[in-house]
């Protein structure tokens, strides 16, 4: 006696080959029925003998495609129809309240890769090949349900061969929406000085150009990269000039692990992360062969057919950095907008831009430093149910977050929300997320900072606004990431560069005792002056001078004094005397000051540069620390630093002592408050040396520590914390 059941499956089930998988499974078990996509996920009906139906439901979870993620299966009995055929039915149109999870872009799968490089295959050297297990998703989807007409592939009509694959249930490309070949799909194009050229295969042009030390813009999956031979210092210098990025470290893409190992020493865990489907940029230890800005190299492996093709000949290591001015969003539209004379372009439109993700390995586990391609728009789970809400995030490394129920959709990395370009991408991406997930926010969570562009934008939206203090948001993001519920409180250390305090000073070295609804500020670094406004933040020597004056320490003969032209010092001193300055408790600024005193950095061209250099020089053999405790007196710490500098102690030892002093003060504060668990959040904790030192000190004291792994600890994760605070008591 046959039975029939209706199943509803939620999770990452669209654009991951789920329907073809269900189709194959039903055929194997000789079940009748149907499967289709709708705006909430996958719906299906199965009919057959009861044991087969049970087996079907069991295997559904067990054997689903690796990129799929089943969150829930709802199964209901219904009347049998006597059906023995199984079919894939047309998708039903999107409804309001769409909860179908759209998959992130997927890296090229091994099967497609071997076709690409097989001279006998009809897709030999066709860079836009893909299948149900790989290819673009998030960046080409216009709306759900995920079907070809709803993607930027809509204008490419499949040729008969591709059609046949698409219809063949035994084929890897069965219902692969972006299926394409050289006959029918997107094509590469070589652009020179803003004009498309059509002589010879574009990839041959690219190999030659890169081989000759040229800089090339390459349109990838989520935008344009600037590429050049990473082993050619002149080429790298040219790229830096185009990118206007004199110092910031540049990422590389290696042909394979073997090529990477010639210039870096990735650990086995790091190699595993490099090969992960999300293909993030991974920070690995360099061998000092390439000069890319630091001893750490941000490296990644090819993740599209185009990258594989590009790296199959010519240089085996390419600098690969997003083609945009620093802080601006990645370019993704017209090749003319990219500042490079040579462009390897293609005609598949990118609907929303998506920059590369960045990760590091800490204590043998991955830690995300930037959550973007390969992760967005996968939702993060919230600890409690929230009404439809939007959070606009912070200013630097901006992401926004749309949430409803227990799902929070954190956007891809957008850039620094300080200019019109980023605001346009912010609005466009927000509209995209609203379409994909059908969330219509009823209120907007914003930062307290009166100068933030996101806040100004929110004020023009005629929706209720909910202010969330910056460091409270950092800590709430950490709590949400670790699934703390609404009854729990956490002692948090929030160390970052800048966050606006309710007392109108700049916070950034905060000890907070918080739950989602409120916080108490139990401690903070003693306030120090920032004399000279924004300029000071770009010139650590200015910060250092003012800090020394405030601490009644004599700067005479120190590196900061030598770096400061005398007239400038006079102006600064006058402003300091007149009290024309803001004060800050920022740990990020303290790093700048110590870096300046050590003489390792007097000018910065990107946020966190001085801290990065100070971390990089820390002497791992040094075992002592400056005496410091939970009173957080900056003068006490700096007097020891200055004494060491005057005694000619090496910068590496000063750096190590400074890192350990911070960790010691954290542990002492935790003990003084009797905490058995603490959280560490804020951008400063992307510093591995500091994070490790804090963990050692706290673990020695028997304190459990929570830190970020899934979410960046810097402002890239802020929006999730804003949601977690703003959603409380509003359902
Ligand atoms: Zn594939
Ligand atoms: Zn075709
Ligand atoms: Fe922050």
Coordinates of N, CA, C and O and ligand atoms in Angstrom, one line a residue, residues 470-471 474 496-499 682-683 713-715 718, ligand 3:
X470 N 28.7 51.7 20.8 CA 29.7 50.9 20.0 C 30.2 49.7 20.7 O 30.2 48.6 20.1
X471 N 30.7 49.8 21.9 CA 31.4 48.7 22.6 C 30.4 47.7 23.2 O 30.7 46.5 23.3
X474 N 29.8 45.6 20.2 CA 30.9 44.6 20.1 C 30.7 43.4 21.0 O 30.8 42.3 20.6
X496 N 39.5 48.6 21.0 CA 39.5 49.0 19.5 C 40.1 50.4 19.3 O 40.6 51.0 20.2
X497 N 39.9 50.9 18.1 CA 40.5 52.2 17.8 C 39.6 53.3 18.3 O 40.1 54.2 19.0
X498 N 38.4 53.3 17.8 CA 37.5 54.4 18.1 C 36.0 53.9 18.3 O 35.5 53.1 17.5
X499 N 35.4 54.4 19.3 CA 34.0 54.2 19.5 C 33.4 55.3 20.3 O 34.1 55.7 21.3
X682 N 36.5 43.6 19.8 CA 37.1 44.8 19.3 C 38.2 44.5 18.4 O 38.9 43.5 18.5
X683 N 38.5 45.4 17.4 CA 39.5 45.2 16.4 C 40.9 44.9 16.9 O 41.7 44.2 16.3
X713 N 36.2 40.4 14.8 CA 36.2 41.1 16.1 C 36.2 42.6 15.9 O 35.9 43.4 16.8
X714 N 36.5 43.1 14.7 CA 36.5 44.5 14.4 C 35.1 45.0 14.0 O 34.1 44.2 14.2
X715 N 35.0 46.2 13.5 CA 33.7 46.7 13.2 C 32.9 46.0 12.1 O 31.7 46.2 11.9
X718 N 30.1 44.4 13.9 CA 29.4 45.3 14.8 C 27.9 45.2 14.6 O 27.1 45.2 15.6
Ligands
LIG3 FE1 35.0 49.1 17.1

